[in-house]
Amino acid sequence: MENEILVEKAELVPAVQRMLAEKARFGTATCLDRGDKFEIVYHFEPQESPEPLTHIRVSIAKEDTLPSISSIYFCAALIESEMQDHFDIQISGTAFDFQRRFIRSRESPEAELLKPASYELRPPARLPVRCGEACPAGIDIPRYVRFIGEGKFAEALAVIKQALPFPGILGRVCFAPCENACRQSKQEETIAIRMLKRFVYEKATYEEKVTAEATHKRVAIIGSGPAGLTAAYYLAKMGHGVTIFEALPQAGGMMRVGIPAYRLPRKILDDEIDMVKKLGVEIRTNTRVEFLDKLFSDGYQATLVATGAHQEMKMGIAGEEHPKVMDCINFLRDVNFGQPVELGNRVVVIGGGNAAIDSARTALRLGAKEVSIFYRRTSAEMPAHRSEVEEAMKEGVKIEFLVAPKSVLSKSARQALAGGSETITLESFRMKLGAPDPGGRPHPEPIEGSEFRVDFDSVIAAIGQHPEFAAQFKLKTGRENVIVVNSRTRATSRKGVFAAGDVIGGPASVVEAVKTGKEAAISIDKYLGGDGIVRVEEIKVKEPTSRHTFIERWGRESKQVEMPSLAIEDRLSGFDEVELGLSEEIAIAEGQRCWRCDLEE
Amino acid sequence: MKMARTVIPFGPQHPVLPEPIHLKLELEDEKVVGVTPVIGYIHRGIEKAAELNSFRQNVSLMDRICGICSFIHALTYCQGIEALMGVEVPPRARFLRVFWSELSRTHSHLLWLGLFADAMGFESLFMQCWRAREIILDISEMTAGHRIIQSTCTIGGVKRDIDKEMSNEVNRRLLAFKGMMDKTISPVFLHDPTIKRRIAGKGVLPKEQAELLGAVGPVARGSGVSIDIRQTGYAAYKEVGFEPVVETAGDGYARTLVRIREVYQCLELMPEALSMMPDGEILVRVDGYPEGETVSRCEQPRGEVIYYLRGNGTNNLERLKIRTPTFANIPALLVTLPGCELADVPVLTLLIDPCISCTER
């Protein structure tokens, strides 16, 4: 055979020792019965090259004794023992004795070989957690909550910033799907994850820096809402030149026109938008984009459509065109931009979503005395966030369930005779819940003959929005005008055009828009030739590896902290923020309350 | 005071052992202080039988040395004969050999993961693993005609071809399989605290001892020894590209991790081999008789298998010697057991993935 060393019996042990010195690996040994003699071939794998093997061949007479090599290579003992069994070959000096185990060896005495090895426990991979999985933006929630509990606020903010550009905004307006998922709610109360985010944004600072080299590629973003701003933030960080076009006089999209100031103070919104601007993003307000071709001919290599869902749906009832019947998007936009809105004393809001609650609470702040909400299903089916509904009811909003409008009756003639101000009468049905519709919610059906009439000064319709965008964009659209995109890359039917936010999925939340904006930014970077990797700051802190570290928490039940809020009488006089924020001690205590489901037991 | 020693027999019949091996455990209280292995319960004399059959018949015999790595046994044998007779295997056949090798490996690792879960008393995970393995067995049946013993390797190439349509179907099923790995099997094995407690830090085999004791396969790779015969590039591994999976902790968790990562590696190698496969013949005609000596090696799911072949120019081989990976891992097992609790013995024994029918031949 190739690479074969033929040795005499006496030279065997030195030859094998040379193999050990060369750090060859012992493969096995083969015994051949050649009639009058045994031939034994030892196969070794040399260290430098696995192929070809080196073989040592020795021949012995049948009655001769073969010296064992097991004191050099322990593992040879087993094959030697097998050769003894199969061929009756005599082998001397076996180091490996099955009865007393490893009894002799050149270097390793028994004690050493049997000693358990020193073993350092690896830092265990952290477990997937419900709150983190529920977060559309994918924030490492248990980690930042833990950091807050340890008083490491800067690190906590950095953890949030790894996944999300706008902790300030989301700390105030996020509907916190993480809190619904929190495992702690099964036994006690959930962790106030959103309030902690808000706290840490106010407490700590985070320095934004662009580390990527400029790519000299230009991206146009249409719409400065959460999706557009998020995409701009990430694209700017990846080194692209970004311009945002905004049709309205101020940036912020639905965050500015749809969310009232008592929930999202304008200073926070402006600060976050300024942060994006500081990264080099240009925002052109009062600029409506009519044609996408224009952008491409202006030298933009890619475009993101993030125009949101700003078109209120029609109720489809008689008398809807009455001037005192308004839709909530126009109503909120006028209020948020400081336009005068005449509501009168009695206001009714139709609908059960967050926009309806926002409209109702805003109407109260504009001086309306009686504000009602008519919703056609029951409180269990209401899409609005529960805490928002509770706050609205505390402030005096009346909610009537199982009511749907039938028609608006104008009584101007009669009112004119009486000399009072113009009143409208809303004729409504009482409803009952029927079979579930395709969305899974029970379909409300009107009860025949249950019509009733109530007088109001104005009616605000808040029954849902859909995207409105220029047909000239020539993009493929689906139901209710949403743009059809690839669910992974967010690419539209046109090359180089991407879409994100409410315009692709209908009205959702800020955090959903942030998620799709980030995904679109990654695809745009890849489309422009980048690697599509969002580089985040690493946080180098020694972290606990076991839940046992927090053993002091075991067996105690605790309650969620209560967010201090503005007194009801102070709220209605203006648009001051309702939630007041947590103090440092309370925030730390809340952070320590977390069960740390991400750590091993 | 020196504690009295008790000897407890573990096997040859034991609930966690599908195949018989007998370990005489010496215990002080509940602690294992010594182990004596006794093997030979299912010796079948295959090496001798191979000398009596013709060298072509031996391929079917090699297929049946072991149920779970049968294809690779036949492959090692065929590669040895081809080396002796100077046969050049067609490229397409070499890629197909990679495919079936990796299919066997996936199926073997899944089998082991299931048995291992069963040994820990985790019945539902056992069922899940074997349920996922069923997809692999279906692919085996579809491509080779048999669920377990594929029997597709032969001297000079392979017996069956995989056409485009079938390879698309294979890829589709592998995707379904990967979904089950991602969703159930791999997270439970790697994150379940109960499993971690049973294997993390248990049965530690340090790197030096792994080298000294000649451990092979996932046992060696779990201890940071980068031995993998696929690195030598036999069959088409050179073209497909291959990096061994190595973990350094050397404990049971590392060995489990190596096997799970290898399953994922197989899931990359199989479509890779199918897509890179060139058109052409899958079998060449082989005339004459083998003459001379050679050593052939392949990487089995459990580690390196070594075949020594000696032909003398007749229809029968003069000597065939098989060194299976479990045989090489028994010394490693004997070192990991002392110091552990009696209750850990089944788990630690399974961690070397013992394949006794291979070992005893």
mmCIF file with all atom_site columns, N, CA, C and O in Angstrom, chain A residues 59-88:
data_model
loop_
_atom_site.group_PDB
_atom_site.id
_atom_site.type_symbol
_atom_site.label_atom_id
_atom_site.label_alt_id
_atom_site.label_comp_id
_atom_site.label_asym_id
_atom_site.label_entity_id
_atom_site.label_seq_id
_atom_site.pdbx_PDB_ins_code
_atom_site.Cartn_x
_atom_site.Cartn_y
_atom_site.Cartn_z
_atom_site.occupancy
_atom_site.B_iso_or_equiv
_atom_site.pdbx_formal_charge
_atom_site.auth_seq_id
_atom_site.auth_comp_id
_atom_site.auth_asym_id
_atom_site.auth_atom_id
_atom_site.pdbx_PDB_model_num
ATOM 1   N N  . SER A 1 59 ? 4.847   -8.382  10.849 1.00 0.00 ? 59 SER A N  1
ATOM 2   C CA . SER A 1 59 ? 4.497   -9.807  10.715 1.00 0.00 ? 59 SER A CA 1
ATOM 3   C C  . SER A 1 59 ? 5.064   -10.564 11.905 1.00 0.00 ? 59 SER A C  1
ATOM 4   O O  . SER A 1 59 ? 6.202   -10.312 12.315 1.00 0.00 ? 59 SER A O  1
ATOM 5   N N  . ILE A 1 60 ? 4.231   -11.430 12.458 1.00 0.00 ? 60 ILE A N  1
ATOM 6   C CA . ILE A 1 60 ? 4.753   -12.265 13.562 1.00 0.00 ? 60 ILE A CA 1
ATOM 7   C C  . ILE A 1 60 ? 4.344   -13.705 13.309 1.00 0.00 ? 60 ILE A C  1
ATOM 8   O O  . ILE A 1 60 ? 3.332   -13.979 12.650 1.00 0.00 ? 60 ILE A O  1
ATOM 9   N N  . ALA A 1 61 ? 5.146   -14.596 13.852 1.00 0.00 ? 61 ALA A N  1
ATOM 10  C CA . ALA A 1 61 ? 4.801   -16.020 13.775 1.00 0.00 ? 61 ALA A CA 1
ATOM 11  C C  . ALA A 1 61 ? 3.575   -16.266 14.632 1.00 0.00 ? 61 ALA A C  1
ATOM 12  O O  . ALA A 1 61 ? 3.281   -15.499 15.559 1.00 0.00 ? 61 ALA A O  1
ATOM 13  N N  . LYS A 1 62 ? 2.843   -17.344 14.305 1.00 0.00 ? 62 LYS A N  1
ATOM 14  C CA . LYS A 1 62 ? 1.551   -17.550 14.967 1.00 0.00 ? 62 LYS A CA 1
ATOM 15  C C  . LYS A 1 62 ? 1.660   -17.744 16.470 1.00 0.00 ? 62 LYS A C  1
ATOM 16  O O  . LYS A 1 62 ? 0.769   -17.358 17.227 1.00 0.00 ? 62 LYS A O  1
ATOM 17  N N  . GLU A 1 63 ? 2.787   -18.398 16.902 1.00 0.00 ? 63 GLU A N  1
ATOM 18  C CA . GLU A 1 63 ? 2.897   -18.628 18.346 1.00 0.00 ? 63 GLU A CA 1
ATOM 19  C C  . GLU A 1 63 ? 3.601   -17.478 19.060 1.00 0.00 ? 63 GLU A C  1
ATOM 20  O O  . GLU A 1 63 ? 3.716   -17.472 20.277 1.00 0.00 ? 63 GLU A O  1
ATOM 21  N N  . ASP A 1 64 ? 4.016   -16.479 18.295 1.00 0.00 ? 64 ASP A N  1
ATOM 22  C CA . ASP A 1 64 ? 4.754   -15.348 18.858 1.00 0.00 ? 64 ASP A CA 1
ATOM 23  C C  . ASP A 1 64 ? 3.801   -14.408 19.617 1.00 0.00 ? 64 ASP A C  1
ATOM 24  O O  . ASP A 1 64 ? 2.595   -14.466 19.452 1.00 0.00 ? 64 ASP A O  1
ATOM 25  N N  . THR A 1 65 ? 4.395   -13.548 20.421 1.00 0.00 ? 65 THR A N  1
ATOM 26  C CA . THR A 1 65 ? 3.582   -12.576 21.179 1.00 0.00 ? 65 THR A CA 1
ATOM 27  C C  . THR A 1 65 ? 3.769   -11.187 20.578 1.00 0.00 ? 65 THR A C  1
ATOM 28  O O  . THR A 1 65 ? 4.887   -10.778 20.276 1.00 0.00 ? 65 THR A O  1
ATOM 29  N N  . LEU A 1 66 ? 2.665   -10.479 20.413 1.00 0.00 ? 66 LEU A N  1
ATOM 30  C CA . LEU A 1 66 ? 2.712   -9.129  19.830 1.00 0.00 ? 66 LEU A CA 1
ATOM 31  C C  . LEU A 1 66 ? 2.748   -8.110  20.960 1.00 0.00 ? 66 LEU A C  1
ATOM 32  O O  . LEU A 1 66 ? 1.953   -8.177  21.893 1.00 0.00 ? 66 LEU A O  1
ATOM 33  N N  . PRO A 1 67 ? 3.693   -7.151  20.912 1.00 0.00 ? 67 PRO A N  1
ATOM 34  C CA . PRO A 1 67 ? 3.662   -6.117  21.950 1.00 0.00 ? 67 PRO A CA 1
ATOM 35  C C  . PRO A 1 67 ? 2.463   -5.186  21.746 1.00 0.00 ? 67 PRO A C  1
ATOM 36  O O  . PRO A 1 67 ? 2.158   -4.801  20.628 1.00 0.00 ? 67 PRO A O  1
ATOM 37  N N  . SER A 1 68 ? 1.816   -4.880  22.828 1.00 0.00 ? 68 SER A N  1
ATOM 38  C CA . SER A 1 68 ? 0.647   -3.990  22.738 1.00 0.00 ? 68 SER A CA 1
ATOM 39  C C  . SER A 1 68 ? 1.091   -2.545  22.524 1.00 0.00 ? 68 SER A C  1
ATOM 40  O O  . SER A 1 68 ? 2.111   -2.109  23.065 1.00 0.00 ? 68 SER A O  1
ATOM 41  N N  . ILE A 1 69 ? 0.333   -1.794  21.735 1.00 0.00 ? 69 ILE A N  1
ATOM 42  C CA . ILE A 1 69 ? 0.639   -0.368  21.600 1.00 0.00 ? 69 ILE A CA 1
ATOM 43  C C  . ILE A 1 69 ? -0.343  0.473   22.427 1.00 0.00 ? 69 ILE A C  1
ATOM 44  O O  . ILE A 1 69 ? -0.405  1.678   22.309 1.00 0.00 ? 69 ILE A O  1
ATOM 45  N N  . SER A 1 70 ? -1.131  -0.191  23.286 1.00 0.00 ? 70 SER A N  1
ATOM 46  C CA . SER A 1 70 ? -2.173  0.557   23.992 1.00 0.00 ? 70 SER A CA 1
ATOM 47  C C  . SER A 1 70 ? -1.616  1.484   25.061 1.00 0.00 ? 70 SER A C  1
ATOM 48  O O  . SER A 1 70 ? -2.337  2.358   25.543 1.00 0.00 ? 70 SER A O  1
ATOM 49  N N  . SER A 1 71 ? -0.322  1.316   25.422 1.00 0.00 ? 71 SER A N  1
ATOM 50  C CA . SER A 1 71 ? 0.235   2.303   26.351 1.00 0.00 ? 71 SER A CA 1
ATOM 51  C C  . SER A 1 71 ? 0.562   3.594   25.604 1.00 0.00 ? 71 SER A C  1
ATOM 52  O O  . SER A 1 71 ? 0.762   4.626   26.229 1.00 0.00 ? 71 SER A O  1
ATOM 53  N N  . ILE A 1 72 ? 0.637   3.524   24.292 1.00 0.00 ? 72 ILE A N  1
ATOM 54  C CA . ILE A 1 72 ? 0.889   4.726   23.491 1.00 0.00 ? 72 ILE A CA 1
ATOM 55  C C  . ILE A 1 72 ? -0.445  5.310   23.022 1.00 0.00 ? 72 ILE A C  1
ATOM 56  O O  . ILE A 1 72 ? -0.721  6.487   23.228 1.00 0.00 ? 72 ILE A O  1
ATOM 57  N N  . TYR A 1 73 ? -1.234  4.468   22.386 1.00 0.00 ? 73 TYR A N  1
ATOM 58  C CA . TYR A 1 73 ? -2.582  4.896   21.970 1.00 0.00 ? 73 TYR A CA 1
ATOM 59  C C  . TYR A 1 73 ? -3.581  4.061   22.760 1.00 0.00 ? 73 TYR A C  1
ATOM 60  O O  . TYR A 1 73 ? -3.758  2.884   22.511 1.00 0.00 ? 73 TYR A O  1
ATOM 61  N N  . PHE A 1 74 ? -4.278  4.682   23.720 1.00 0.00 ? 74 PHE A N  1
ATOM 62  C CA . PHE A 1 74 ? -5.237  3.934   24.542 1.00 0.00 ? 74 PHE A CA 1
ATOM 63  C C  . PHE A 1 74 ? -6.269  3.218   23.714 1.00 0.00 ? 74 PHE A C  1
ATOM 64  O O  . PHE A 1 74 ? -6.673  2.104   23.987 1.00 0.00 ? 74 PHE A O  1
ATOM 65  N N  . CYS A 1 75 ? -6.701  3.940   22.671 1.00 0.00 ? 75 CYS A N  1
ATOM 66  C CA . CYS A 1 75 ? -7.838  3.425   21.935 1.00 0.00 ? 75 CYS A CA 1
ATOM 67  C C  . CYS A 1 75 ? -7.502  2.125   21.215 1.00 0.00 ? 75 CYS A C  1
ATOM 68  O O  . CYS A 1 75 ? -8.400  1.403   20.789 1.00 0.00 ? 75 CYS A O  1
ATOM 69  N N  . ALA A 1 76 ? -6.204  1.810   21.075 1.00 0.00 ? 76 ALA A N  1
ATOM 70  C CA . ALA A 1 76 ? -5.843  0.572   20.398 1.00 0.00 ? 76 ALA A CA 1
ATOM 71  C C  . ALA A 1 76 ? -6.206  -0.643  21.237 1.00 0.00 ? 76 ALA A C  1
ATOM 72  O O  . ALA A 1 76 ? -6.294  -1.754  20.728 1.00 0.00 ? 76 ALA A O  1
ATOM 73  N N  . ALA A 1 77 ? -6.426  -0.433  22.540 1.00 0.00 ? 77 ALA A N  1
ATOM 74  C CA . ALA A 1 77 ? -6.688  -1.566  23.426 1.00 0.00 ? 77 ALA A CA 1
ATOM 75  C C  . ALA A 1 77 ? -7.896  -2.363  22.977 1.00 0.00 ? 77 ALA A C  1
ATOM 76  O O  . ALA A 1 77 ? -7.921  -3.583  23.019 1.00 0.00 ? 77 ALA A O  1
ATOM 77  N N  . LEU A 1 78 ? -8.912  -1.658  22.521 1.00 0.00 ? 78 LEU A N  1
ATOM 78  C CA . LEU A 1 78 ? -10.150 -2.326  22.159 1.00 0.00 ? 78 LEU A CA 1
ATOM 79  C C  . LEU A 1 78 ? -9.963  -3.227  20.949 1.00 0.00 ? 78 LEU A C  1
ATOM 80  O O  . LEU A 1 78 ? -10.418 -4.369  20.930 1.00 0.00 ? 78 LEU A O  1
ATOM 81  N N  . ILE A 1 79 ? -9.236  -2.723  19.959 1.00 0.00 ? 79 ILE A N  1
ATOM 82  C CA . ILE A 1 79 ? -9.048  -3.526  18.756 1.00 0.00 ? 79 ILE A CA 1
ATOM 83  C C  . ILE A 1 79 ? -8.091  -4.681  19.049 1.00 0.00 ? 79 ILE A C  1
ATOM 84  O O  . ILE A 1 79 ? -8.251  -5.785  18.526 1.00 0.00 ? 79 ILE A O  1
ATOM 85  N N  . GLU A 1 80 ? -7.139  -4.436  19.935 1.00 0.00 ? 80 GLU A N  1
ATOM 86  C CA . GLU A 1 80 ? -6.231  -5.528  20.314 1.00 0.00 ? 80 GLU A CA 1
ATOM 87  C C  . GLU A 1 80 ? -6.999  -6.636  21.019 1.00 0.00 ? 80 GLU A C  1
ATOM 88  O O  . GLU A 1 80 ? -6.772  -7.824  20.762 1.00 0.00 ? 80 GLU A O  1
ATOM 89  N N  . SER A 1 81 ? -7.930  -6.192  21.871 1.00 0.00 ? 81 SER A N  1
ATOM 90  C CA . SER A 1 81 ? -8.747  -7.182  22.566 1.00 0.00 ? 81 SER A CA 1
ATOM 91  C C  . SER A 1 81 ? -9.588  -7.980  21.571 1.00 0.00 ? 81 SER A C  1
ATOM 92  O O  . SER A 1 81 ? -9.753  -9.196  21.698 1.00 0.00 ? 81 SER A O  1
ATOM 93  N N  . GLU A 1 82 ? -10.074 -7.303  20.555 1.00 0.00 ? 82 GLU A N  1
ATOM 94  C CA . GLU A 1 82 ? -10.869 -8.003  19.545 1.00 0.00 ? 82 GLU A CA 1
ATOM 95  C C  . GLU A 1 82 ? -10.011 -8.984  18.751 1.00 0.00 ? 82 GLU A C  1
ATOM 96  O O  . GLU A 1 82 ? -10.449 -10.095 18.425 1.00 0.00 ? 82 GLU A O  1
ATOM 97  N N  . MET A 1 83 ? -8.768  -8.562  18.453 1.00 0.00 ? 83 MET A N  1
ATOM 98  C CA . MET A 1 83 ? -7.870  -9.467  17.716 1.00 0.00 ? 83 MET A CA 1
ATOM 99  C C  . MET A 1 83 ? -7.598  -10.728 18.535 1.00 0.00 ? 83 MET A C  1
ATOM 100 O O  . MET A 1 83 ? -7.530  -11.828 18.006 1.00 0.00 ? 83 MET A O  1
ATOM 101 N N  . GLN A 1 84 ? -7.444  -10.524 19.844 1.00 0.00 ? 84 GLN A N  1
ATOM 102 C CA . GLN A 1 84 ? -7.235  -11.690 20.711 1.00 0.00 ? 84 GLN A CA 1
ATOM 103 C C  . GLN A 1 84 ? -8.427  -12.633 20.624 1.00 0.00 ? 84 GLN A C  1
ATOM 104 O O  . GLN A 1 84 ? -8.271  -13.843 20.540 1.00 0.00 ? 84 GLN A O  1
ATOM 105 N N  . ASP A 1 85 ? -9.616  -12.062 20.617 1.00 0.00 ? 85 ASP A N  1
ATOM 106 C CA . ASP A 1 85 ? -10.833 -12.867 20.545 1.00 0.00 ? 85 ASP A CA 1
ATOM 107 C C  . ASP A 1 85 ? -10.947 -13.610 19.224 1.00 0.00 ? 85 ASP A C  1
ATOM 108 O O  . ASP A 1 85 ? -11.255 -14.787 19.172 1.00 0.00 ? 85 ASP A O  1
ATOM 109 N N  . HIS A 1 86 ? -10.733 -12.883 18.142 1.00 0.00 ? 86 HIS A N  1
ATOM 110 C CA . HIS A 1 86 ? -11.007 -13.451 16.816 1.00 0.00 ? 86 HIS A CA 1
ATOM 111 C C  . HIS A 1 86 ? -9.888  -14.344 16.300 1.00 0.00 ? 86 HIS A C  1
ATOM 112 O O  . HIS A 1 86 ? -10.142 -15.254 15.535 1.00 0.00 ? 86 HIS A O  1
ATOM 113 N N  . PHE A 1 87 ? -8.641  -14.030 16.623 1.00 0.00 ? 87 PHE A N  1
ATOM 114 C CA . PHE A 1 87 ? -7.521  -14.745 16.007 1.00 0.00 ? 87 PHE A CA 1
ATOM 115 C C  . PHE A 1 87 ? -6.675  -15.547 16.993 1.00 0.00 ? 87 PHE A C  1
ATOM 116 O O  . PHE A 1 87 ? -5.690  -16.150 16.595 1.00 0.00 ? 87 PHE A O  1
ATOM 117 N N  . ASP A 1 88 ? -7.025  -15.474 18.269 1.00 0.00 ? 88 ASP A N  1
ATOM 118 C CA . ASP A 1 88 ? -6.202  -16.123 19.289 1.00 0.00 ? 88 ASP A CA 1
ATOM 119 C C  . ASP A 1 88 ? -4.762  -15.662 19.259 1.00 0.00 ? 88 ASP A C  1
ATOM 120 O O  . ASP A 1 88 ? -3.835  -16.432 19.501 1.00 0.00 ? 88 ASP A O  1
#
